[in-house]
Short mmCIF file of C-alpha atoms in Angstrom, two decimals:
data_model
loop_
_atom_site.label_atom_id
_atom_site.label_comp_id
_atom_site.label_asym_id
_atom_site.label_seq_id
_atom_site.Cartn_x
_atom_site.Cartn_y
_atom_site.Cartn_z
CA MET A 21 -117.27 164.00 -11.80
CA PRO A 22 -117.44 167.72 -10.84
CA SER A 23 -116.73 168.64 -7.24
CA ILE A 24 -119.82 169.57 -5.28
CA ASN A 25 -121.05 173.17 -5.42
CA MET A 26 -121.52 173.60 -1.69
CA GLU A 27 -122.67 177.22 -1.92
CA PHE A 28 -125.55 176.18 -4.17
CA VAL A 29 -126.41 173.16 -2.02
CA ARG A 30 -126.53 174.90 1.34
CA ASN A 31 -128.53 177.81 -0.02
CA CYS A 32 -131.28 175.31 -0.89
CA PHE A 33 -131.75 174.24 2.75
CA PRO A 34 -133.01 176.98 5.07
CA GLY A 35 -132.61 174.69 8.08
CA LEU A 36 -128.82 174.77 7.66
CA LYS A 37 -128.68 178.47 8.49
CA ASN A 38 -129.21 178.05 12.26
CA GLY A 39 -125.65 176.95 13.00
CA THR A 40 -126.35 173.34 13.95
CA VAL A 41 -124.10 170.69 12.42
CA PHE A 42 -126.58 168.04 11.32
CA LEU A 43 -124.89 164.65 11.48
CA ASP A 44 -128.03 162.73 12.42
CA ASN A 45 -129.37 162.66 8.87
CA ALA A 46 -130.16 158.94 8.93
CA GLY A 47 -132.95 159.91 11.32
CA GLY A 48 -134.24 162.62 9.00
CA SER A 49 -132.76 165.12 6.57
CA GLN A 50 -133.25 168.82 6.24
CA VAL A 51 -135.97 169.88 3.78
CA ALA A 52 -135.10 171.47 0.45
CA GLN A 53 -136.64 174.89 -0.24
CA GLN A 54 -138.27 173.52 -3.39
CA SER A 55 -140.26 171.06 -1.31
CA ILE A 56 -141.21 173.71 1.24
CA ASP A 57 -142.48 175.92 -1.58
CA HIS A 58 -144.81 173.20 -2.86
CA ILE A 59 -146.21 172.53 0.61
CA VAL A 60 -146.83 176.21 1.28
CA GLY A 61 -148.27 176.65 -2.21
CA PHE A 62 -150.77 173.85 -1.65
CA LEU A 63 -151.85 175.03 1.79
CA SER A 64 -152.20 178.64 0.70
CA GLY A 65 -153.86 177.79 -2.62
CA GLU A 66 -156.29 175.01 -3.47
CA SER A 67 -156.23 173.16 -0.14
CA VAL A 68 -159.48 171.30 -0.69
CA GLN A 69 -160.71 167.71 -0.86
CA LEU A 70 -159.85 165.85 -4.05
CA GLY A 71 -162.26 164.25 -6.48
CA ALA A 72 -164.81 167.00 -7.04
CA SER A 73 -165.63 168.48 -10.42
CA TYR A 74 -164.95 172.13 -9.54
CA ALA A 75 -161.70 173.78 -10.60
CA ALA A 76 -159.97 174.11 -7.22
CA SER A 77 -160.48 170.43 -6.45
CA GLN A 78 -159.16 169.46 -9.86
CA LYS A 79 -156.06 171.61 -9.31
CA ALA A 80 -155.49 170.08 -5.88
CA GLY A 81 -155.79 166.62 -7.37
CA ALA A 82 -153.21 167.50 -10.00
CA ALA A 83 -150.76 168.64 -7.30
CA VAL A 84 -151.10 165.35 -5.42
CA ALA A 85 -150.77 163.41 -8.67
CA ASP A 86 -147.60 165.36 -9.47
CA GLY A 87 -146.20 164.33 -6.09
CA ARG A 88 -146.97 160.68 -6.78
CA ALA A 89 -145.35 160.93 -10.20
CA ALA A 90 -142.26 162.50 -8.61
CA LEU A 91 -141.96 159.55 -6.23
CA ALA A 92 -142.24 157.19 -9.20
CA THR A 93 -139.40 159.12 -10.84
CA LEU A 94 -137.27 158.84 -7.71
CA MET A 95 -137.67 155.05 -7.67
CA ASN A 96 -137.80 154.55 -11.45
CA ALA A 97 -141.20 152.90 -11.19
CA ALA A 98 -142.85 152.04 -14.49
CA ARG A 99 -145.96 154.11 -13.69
CA PRO A 100 -147.22 156.40 -10.89
CA GLU A 101 -149.90 153.88 -9.93
CA GLU A 102 -147.10 151.68 -8.58
CA VAL A 103 -146.54 154.19 -5.75
CA VAL A 104 -148.50 153.89 -2.50
CA MET A 105 -148.17 156.96 -0.28
CA GLY A 106 -148.35 157.13 3.51
CA ALA A 107 -146.99 158.74 6.66
CA THR A 108 -143.99 156.48 7.30
CA ALA A 109 -142.23 153.43 5.93
CA THR A 110 -143.28 151.52 9.05
CA GLN A 111 -146.93 152.30 8.42
CA LEU A 112 -146.74 151.38 4.75
CA LEU A 113 -145.08 148.03 5.45
CA ASP A 114 -147.77 147.24 8.00
CA GLN A 115 -150.43 148.05 5.42
CA LEU A 116 -148.69 145.89 2.82
CA ALA A 117 -148.49 142.92 5.18
CA ARG A 118 -152.20 143.23 6.04
CA ALA A 119 -153.08 143.44 2.36
CA LEU A 120 -150.99 140.46 1.26
CA VAL A 121 -151.82 138.01 4.04
CA GLN A 122 -155.43 137.93 2.88
CA GLY A 123 -154.28 135.93 -0.15
CA TRP A 124 -151.95 133.59 1.74
CA LYS A 125 -152.66 130.28 3.42
CA GLU A 126 -151.90 128.91 6.86
CA GLY A 127 -148.43 127.38 6.77
CA ASP A 128 -147.08 129.83 4.18
CA GLU A 129 -143.73 131.32 5.12
CA VAL A 130 -142.07 134.71 5.35
CA ILE A 131 -138.32 135.16 5.78
CA VAL A 132 -137.26 138.16 7.85
CA THR A 133 -133.78 139.11 9.09
CA ASN A 134 -132.21 139.97 12.39
CA PHE A 135 -130.28 142.86 10.81
CA ASP A 136 -133.09 145.15 9.61
CA HIS A 137 -134.84 148.13 11.09
CA GLU A 138 -137.89 146.75 12.89
CA ALA A 139 -140.17 148.37 10.28
CA ASN A 140 -139.48 145.49 7.88
CA ILE A 141 -139.54 142.80 10.56
CA GLY A 142 -142.39 143.54 12.95
CA PRO A 143 -145.30 143.70 10.46
CA TRP A 144 -144.33 140.31 9.01
CA ARG A 145 -143.79 138.69 12.41
CA GLN A 146 -147.26 139.79 13.44
CA LEU A 147 -148.63 137.50 10.73
CA GLU A 148 -147.79 134.52 12.92
CA ALA A 149 -151.18 135.16 14.50
CA ARG A 150 -152.68 134.44 11.07
CA GLY A 151 -150.90 131.09 10.75
CA ILE A 152 -147.91 132.32 8.74
CA ASN A 153 -144.58 130.73 9.63
CA ILE A 154 -141.70 133.14 10.18
CA ARG A 155 -138.13 132.12 9.40
CA GLU A 156 -135.12 134.28 10.28
CA TRP A 157 -132.11 135.06 8.11
CA LYS A 158 -129.33 135.93 10.55
CA MET A 159 -126.24 138.02 10.06
CA PRO A 160 -123.11 135.88 10.63
CA ALA A 161 -121.25 136.88 13.78
CA GLY A 162 -118.64 139.54 13.07
CA SER A 163 -119.93 140.26 9.56
CA ASP A 164 -121.85 143.15 8.02
CA LEU A 165 -123.03 141.14 5.00
CA PRO A 166 -125.42 138.18 5.14
CA ASP A 167 -124.58 134.77 3.70
CA MET A 168 -126.45 133.85 0.51
CA ASP A 169 -126.23 130.14 1.26
CA ASP A 170 -128.00 130.78 4.55
CA LEU A 171 -130.83 132.38 2.58
CA ARG A 172 -131.02 129.48 0.13
CA ALA A 173 -131.31 127.07 3.05
CA LEU A 174 -134.30 129.00 4.42
CA LEU A 175 -136.26 129.19 1.15
CA SER A 176 -138.92 126.57 0.44
CA ASP A 177 -141.90 126.09 -1.83
CA ARG A 178 -144.03 127.70 0.91
CA THR A 179 -141.98 130.93 1.02
CA ARG A 180 -144.14 133.89 0.01
CA MET A 181 -141.91 136.82 0.96
CA VAL A 182 -138.33 137.68 1.84
CA ALA A 183 -138.04 141.01 3.67
CA LEU A 184 -134.73 142.79 4.13
CA THR A 185 -132.96 146.12 4.03
CA HIS A 186 -131.09 147.71 1.13
CA THR A 187 -128.65 149.42 3.47
CA SER A 188 -128.19 148.80 7.18
CA ASN A 189 -128.88 151.89 9.26
CA ILE A 190 -126.20 150.62 11.68
CA PHE A 191 -123.47 149.30 9.38
CA GLY A 192 -124.07 151.61 6.41
CA THR A 193 -123.39 148.56 4.23
CA ILE A 194 -125.08 148.34 0.82
CA MET A 195 -126.64 144.91 0.36
CA PRO A 196 -126.45 143.11 -3.04
CA ILE A 197 -130.17 143.43 -3.65
CA ARG A 198 -130.22 142.32 -7.28
CA GLU A 199 -128.34 139.13 -6.42
CA ILE A 200 -130.73 138.47 -3.55
CA ALA A 201 -133.78 139.22 -5.71
CA ASP A 202 -132.60 136.67 -8.27
CA ILE A 203 -132.21 134.00 -5.58
CA VAL A 204 -135.65 134.79 -4.16
CA HIS A 205 -137.38 134.77 -7.53
CA ASP A 206 -135.71 131.53 -8.55
CA ALA A 207 -137.39 130.00 -5.50
CA GLY A 208 -140.77 131.36 -6.57
CA ALA A 209 -141.03 133.95 -3.76
CA LYS A 210 -141.31 137.74 -3.65
CA ILE A 211 -138.95 140.31 -2.15
CA CYS A 212 -139.73 143.41 -0.09
CA VAL A 213 -136.88 145.87 0.45
CA ASP A 214 -136.58 148.61 3.04
CA GLY A 215 -134.64 151.34 1.24
CA VAL A 216 -134.90 154.02 3.92
CA ALA A 217 -131.16 154.09 4.69
CA TYR A 218 -130.18 153.85 1.02
CA ALA A 219 -132.48 156.42 -0.58
CA PRO A 220 -130.74 159.62 0.66
CA HIS A 221 -127.47 158.53 -0.95
CA ARG A 222 -128.12 156.77 -4.25
CA ALA A 223 -130.70 156.79 -7.03
CA ILE A 224 -133.15 153.95 -6.41
CA ASP A 225 -133.94 151.84 -9.48
CA VAL A 226 -136.63 149.31 -8.68
CA GLN A 227 -136.66 148.02 -12.24
CA ALA A 228 -132.92 147.33 -12.36
CA LEU A 229 -133.06 145.74 -8.92
CA ASP A 230 -136.04 143.61 -10.01
CA VAL A 231 -137.70 143.97 -6.62
CA ASP A 232 -141.39 143.36 -6.01
CA TYR A 233 -141.87 145.89 -3.22
CA TYR A 234 -139.65 148.75 -2.05
CA VAL A 235 -140.23 151.41 0.60
CA PHE A 236 -138.46 154.62 1.62
CA SER A 237 -139.05 157.71 3.75
CA VAL A 238 -139.26 160.99 1.86
CA TYR A 239 -138.34 162.91 5.00
CA LYS A 240 -134.89 161.35 4.84
CA VAL A 241 -134.49 162.39 1.19
CA TYR A 242 -134.79 166.18 1.53
CA GLY A 243 -138.59 166.25 1.47
CA PRO A 244 -141.54 166.36 3.90
CA HIS A 245 -142.47 163.81 6.58
CA HIS A 246 -144.00 161.41 4.09
CA ALA A 247 -143.20 157.94 2.74
CA ALA A 248 -143.60 155.87 -0.43
CA LEU A 249 -144.06 152.18 -1.13
CA TYR A 250 -143.40 150.79 -4.59
CA GLY A 251 -145.17 147.65 -5.72
CA ARG A 252 -145.23 146.11 -9.17
CA TYR A 253 -148.58 147.03 -10.66
CA ASP A 254 -149.73 143.47 -11.30
CA LEU A 255 -148.90 142.54 -7.70
CA LEU A 256 -150.68 145.56 -6.24
CA ARG A 257 -153.72 144.74 -8.33
CA HIS A 258 -153.92 140.97 -7.85
CA ASP A 259 -151.88 139.96 -4.78
CA ALA A 260 -152.52 142.89 -2.45
CA ARG A 261 -156.11 142.92 -1.23
CA ASN A 262 -158.17 145.97 -0.38
CA ILE A 263 -157.61 147.47 3.09
CA ASN A 264 -159.60 150.61 2.37
CA HIS A 265 -163.39 151.04 2.35
CA TYR A 266 -165.31 147.95 1.28
CA PHE A 267 -166.48 149.52 -1.97
CA TYR A 268 -162.93 150.05 -3.25
CA GLY A 269 -162.52 147.48 -6.00
CA GLU A 270 -159.42 145.33 -6.29
CA ASP A 271 -158.46 147.25 -9.43
CA LYS A 272 -158.42 150.60 -7.57
CA VAL A 273 -154.63 150.81 -7.41
CA PRO A 274 -152.97 152.27 -5.38
CA ASN A 275 -155.88 153.82 -3.47
CA LYS A 276 -157.08 150.51 -2.03
CA LEU A 277 -153.85 150.51 0.00
CA GLU A 278 -154.20 154.12 1.19
CA PRO A 279 -156.97 154.08 3.82
CA GLY A 280 -158.05 157.58 4.71
CA ASN A 281 -156.05 159.03 1.79
CA PRO A 282 -152.43 160.22 1.97
CA ASN A 283 -151.59 163.66 3.30
CA TYR A 284 -152.27 166.02 0.40
CA GLU A 285 -149.85 168.87 1.12
CA LEU A 286 -146.99 166.49 1.89
CA ALA A 287 -147.69 164.54 -1.28
CA ALA A 288 -147.56 167.83 -3.20
CA GLY A 289 -144.26 168.62 -1.49
CA CYS A 290 -142.67 165.50 -2.96
CA ARG A 291 -142.53 167.23 -6.33
CA GLY A 292 -139.99 169.57 -4.77
CA VAL A 293 -137.54 166.74 -4.12
CA VAL A 294 -137.22 166.03 -7.83
CA GLU A 295 -137.07 169.76 -8.59
CA TYR A 296 -134.20 170.11 -6.13
CA LEU A 297 -132.33 167.23 -7.77
CA GLU A 298 -132.94 168.77 -11.19
CA LYS A 299 -131.52 172.09 -10.02
CA PHE A 300 -128.63 170.28 -8.35
CA ALA A 301 -127.79 168.49 -11.58
CA GLY A 302 -127.91 171.79 -13.48
CA ALA A 303 -125.63 173.46 -10.93
CA HIS A 304 -123.11 170.69 -11.61
CA GLY A 305 -123.13 170.97 -15.38
CA VAL A 306 -125.81 168.38 -16.20
CA ASN A 307 -128.72 170.20 -17.78
CA THR A 308 -131.42 167.57 -17.82
CA THR A 309 -134.68 166.77 -16.07
CA ALA A 310 -136.68 163.99 -14.44
CA ARG A 311 -135.00 160.58 -14.07
CA ALA A 312 -131.78 161.56 -15.82
CA ALA A 313 -131.35 164.46 -13.41
CA VAL A 314 -132.00 162.21 -10.40
CA GLU A 315 -129.25 159.82 -11.49
CA ALA A 316 -126.80 162.61 -12.30
CA ALA A 317 -127.40 164.38 -8.99
CA PHE A 318 -126.91 161.29 -6.85
CA ASP A 319 -123.74 160.42 -8.75
CA VAL A 320 -122.14 163.71 -7.72
CA MET A 321 -123.48 163.34 -4.18
CA ALA A 322 -122.00 159.86 -3.78
CA ASP A 323 -118.50 161.07 -4.62
CA HIS A 324 -118.72 163.90 -2.09
CA GLU A 325 -120.16 161.62 0.58
CA ALA A 326 -117.29 159.17 0.10
CA VAL A 327 -114.87 162.00 0.93
CA LEU A 328 -116.83 162.81 4.10
CA ALA A 329 -116.97 159.16 5.13
CA GLU A 330 -113.26 158.61 4.61
CA ARG A 331 -112.43 161.71 6.65
CA LEU A 332 -114.26 160.32 9.67
CA LEU A 333 -113.39 156.66 9.14
CA SER A 334 -109.67 157.39 8.83
CA TYR A 335 -109.77 159.10 12.22
CA LEU A 336 -111.77 156.27 13.81
CA ARG A 337 -109.45 153.63 12.33
CA ALA A 338 -106.47 155.31 13.95
CA ARG A 339 -107.93 155.04 17.44
CA ALA A 340 -107.20 151.72 19.14
CA ASP A 341 -110.03 152.29 21.64
CA ILE A 342 -112.74 152.55 18.95
CA THR A 343 -114.55 149.75 17.15
CA ILE A 344 -116.14 150.65 13.80
CA LEU A 345 -119.26 148.68 12.98
CA GLY A 346 -119.36 147.89 9.28
CA GLN A 347 -116.93 148.53 6.47
CA GLU A 348 -113.89 150.49 7.60
CA GLY A 349 -113.32 151.89 4.10
CA ALA A 350 -115.41 154.56 2.42
CA GLY A 351 -115.85 153.05 -1.05
CA ARG A 352 -119.09 154.31 -2.54
CA ALA A 353 -119.92 150.86 -3.92
CA VAL A 354 -119.96 149.21 -0.51
CA ARG A 355 -121.24 151.73 2.02
CA VAL A 356 -123.00 155.02 2.64
CA PRO A 357 -121.77 157.65 5.14
CA THR A 358 -123.86 156.29 8.00
CA ILE A 359 -121.07 155.44 10.41
CA SER A 360 -121.59 153.65 13.71
CA PHE A 361 -118.94 152.94 16.31
CA ILE A 362 -118.36 152.37 20.00
CA VAL A 363 -115.62 153.55 22.32
CA ASN A 364 -114.63 150.23 23.81
CA GLY A 365 -115.88 149.75 27.35
CA ASN A 366 -117.46 153.21 27.49
CA SER A 367 -121.01 154.50 27.47
CA SER A 368 -122.21 155.66 24.06
CA ALA A 369 -124.84 157.86 25.69
CA ALA A 370 -122.32 159.64 27.89
CA LEU A 371 -120.04 160.53 24.98
CA VAL A 372 -122.87 161.82 22.78
CA ARG A 373 -124.23 163.98 25.59
CA LYS A 374 -120.78 165.50 26.05
CA VAL A 375 -120.75 166.42 22.35
CA ASP A 376 -124.27 167.90 22.40
CA PRO A 377 -123.29 171.38 23.75
CA SER A 378 -121.00 171.90 20.75
CA GLY A 379 -124.02 172.17 18.44
CA ILE A 380 -123.12 168.97 16.59
CA GLY A 381 -126.05 166.60 16.22
CA ILE A 382 -125.08 162.93 16.50
CA ARG A 383 -126.97 160.15 18.24
CA PHE A 384 -126.70 156.95 20.27
CA GLY A 385 -128.87 153.85 20.62
CA ASP A 386 -130.11 150.97 18.49
CA PHE A 387 -132.04 153.08 15.94
CA HIS A 388 -134.87 150.53 15.85
CA SER A 389 -132.43 147.89 14.60
CA LYS A 390 -132.69 146.45 18.07
CA ARG A 391 -132.30 142.79 17.11
CA LEU A 392 -129.02 143.53 15.32
CA VAL A 393 -127.52 145.67 18.06
CA GLU A 394 -128.50 143.17 20.76
CA SER A 395 -126.99 140.31 18.77
CA MET A 396 -123.56 142.00 18.77
CA ASN A 397 -123.26 142.12 22.60
CA LEU A 398 -121.49 145.48 22.50
CA SER A 399 -119.36 146.55 25.43
CA SER A 400 -120.93 150.02 25.50
CA GLY A 401 -124.13 148.69 27.03
CA ASP A 402 -126.29 151.42 25.53
CA GLY A 403 -126.01 150.92 21.81
CA VAL A 404 -123.81 152.56 19.22
CA ILE A 405 -122.74 156.09 18.45
CA ARG A 406 -123.91 157.05 14.96
CA ALA A 407 -122.79 159.94 12.78
CA SER A 408 -124.71 160.05 9.52
CA ALA A 409 -123.74 162.50 6.81
CA VAL A 410 -125.40 163.47 3.55
CA HIS A 411 -124.26 165.57 0.63
CA TYR A 412 -124.93 168.96 2.26
CA ASN A 413 -122.44 168.24 5.03
CA THR A 414 -118.93 169.62 4.69
CA VAL A 415 -115.43 168.38 5.43
CA GLU A 416 -115.17 171.21 7.96
CA GLU A 417 -118.21 169.83 9.82
CA ILE A 418 -116.63 166.37 9.96
CA ASP A 419 -113.47 167.97 11.32
CA ARG A 420 -115.52 169.71 14.02
CA LEU A 421 -116.90 166.34 15.06
CA ILE A 422 -113.43 164.81 15.09
CA ASP A 423 -112.23 167.67 17.31
CA GLN A 424 -115.07 166.98 19.75
CA LEU A 425 -114.29 163.27 19.82
CA GLU A 426 -110.66 164.11 20.60
CA ARG A 427 -111.74 166.37 23.46
CA GLN A 428 -113.64 163.48 25.08
CA ARG A 429 -110.67 161.08 25.16
#
């Protein structure tokens, strides 16, 4: 694969010009200029309500439709109607749970984990009030990968849904989603995957993964503060019930799951994410468009990110006073460059706050994976330190972080 063209990449992100080293990307990425242009273009052009017959409304509708189609391209959905848009992944998962439970019966079961972000746990647990039984798939102590036999033991003929993450936002570990989907489907259940921590690093392919539902945050994938939920069309039409106005028919997909409509200008801005990836692919010798460009771009990004991850992990491995949470190697098949660690017996908050004046953005806490962090009984007492890189970060920025960590010893 070609080495990354960092001059091209960084010129596409105006937010990188202020001197901050952004290593908190798992919380939200910088926004590509292409996405900004689409947002500004919508707001300064045909910023009107959709659905009218006059020309400006038709043009606005086309811009929002283009954004939905771009999200379908990013996930390799079979059709744009399989994409539900909303403000956040948390919100969309809550809407999905409310839509699905209407077709379930008291005593039906949902399997959640103790190693996910709460976004894909809380909405399902709330269904206990509707008579749904919740079962928990736990991460084995000392591991960063769940046990498939533990999952099999939890599945029953009453299981309706298994909800889990594609990549842990603490461990950075990539879960074997296709293997899990096969196990779930063999048991007659459905699978809902939180791909928020995976989507900035790899090309999502919902068809290859054979998932039923999949959610990610666009604002962590170089776009606006927006989110997308994939659902197989037949499931959105027949299993998910209407949570919009009463007169929205069950066949009004995906709008019956978008109460109040999605944000128009942010939806339009999603087109810019695919345009950025297309330009990225071209800048790296792959002159193609749409899905092929998405796959080519993320392939180059993954190689560069593995270099960044190994640079930091090799330093952390060499320190006897540091515990790395997750895979200690940087192989692109097993992890993304979201790297969490603790300095044994020391406060994570105190160390991060000492780094803050350097202009390097890292973070501490549980990152809404509270159940996981609490289950590990960490000696830090205030969560983990997390440095999360993406493809626009440089080796020099990782070295600046390493220098700061050395200064705090």
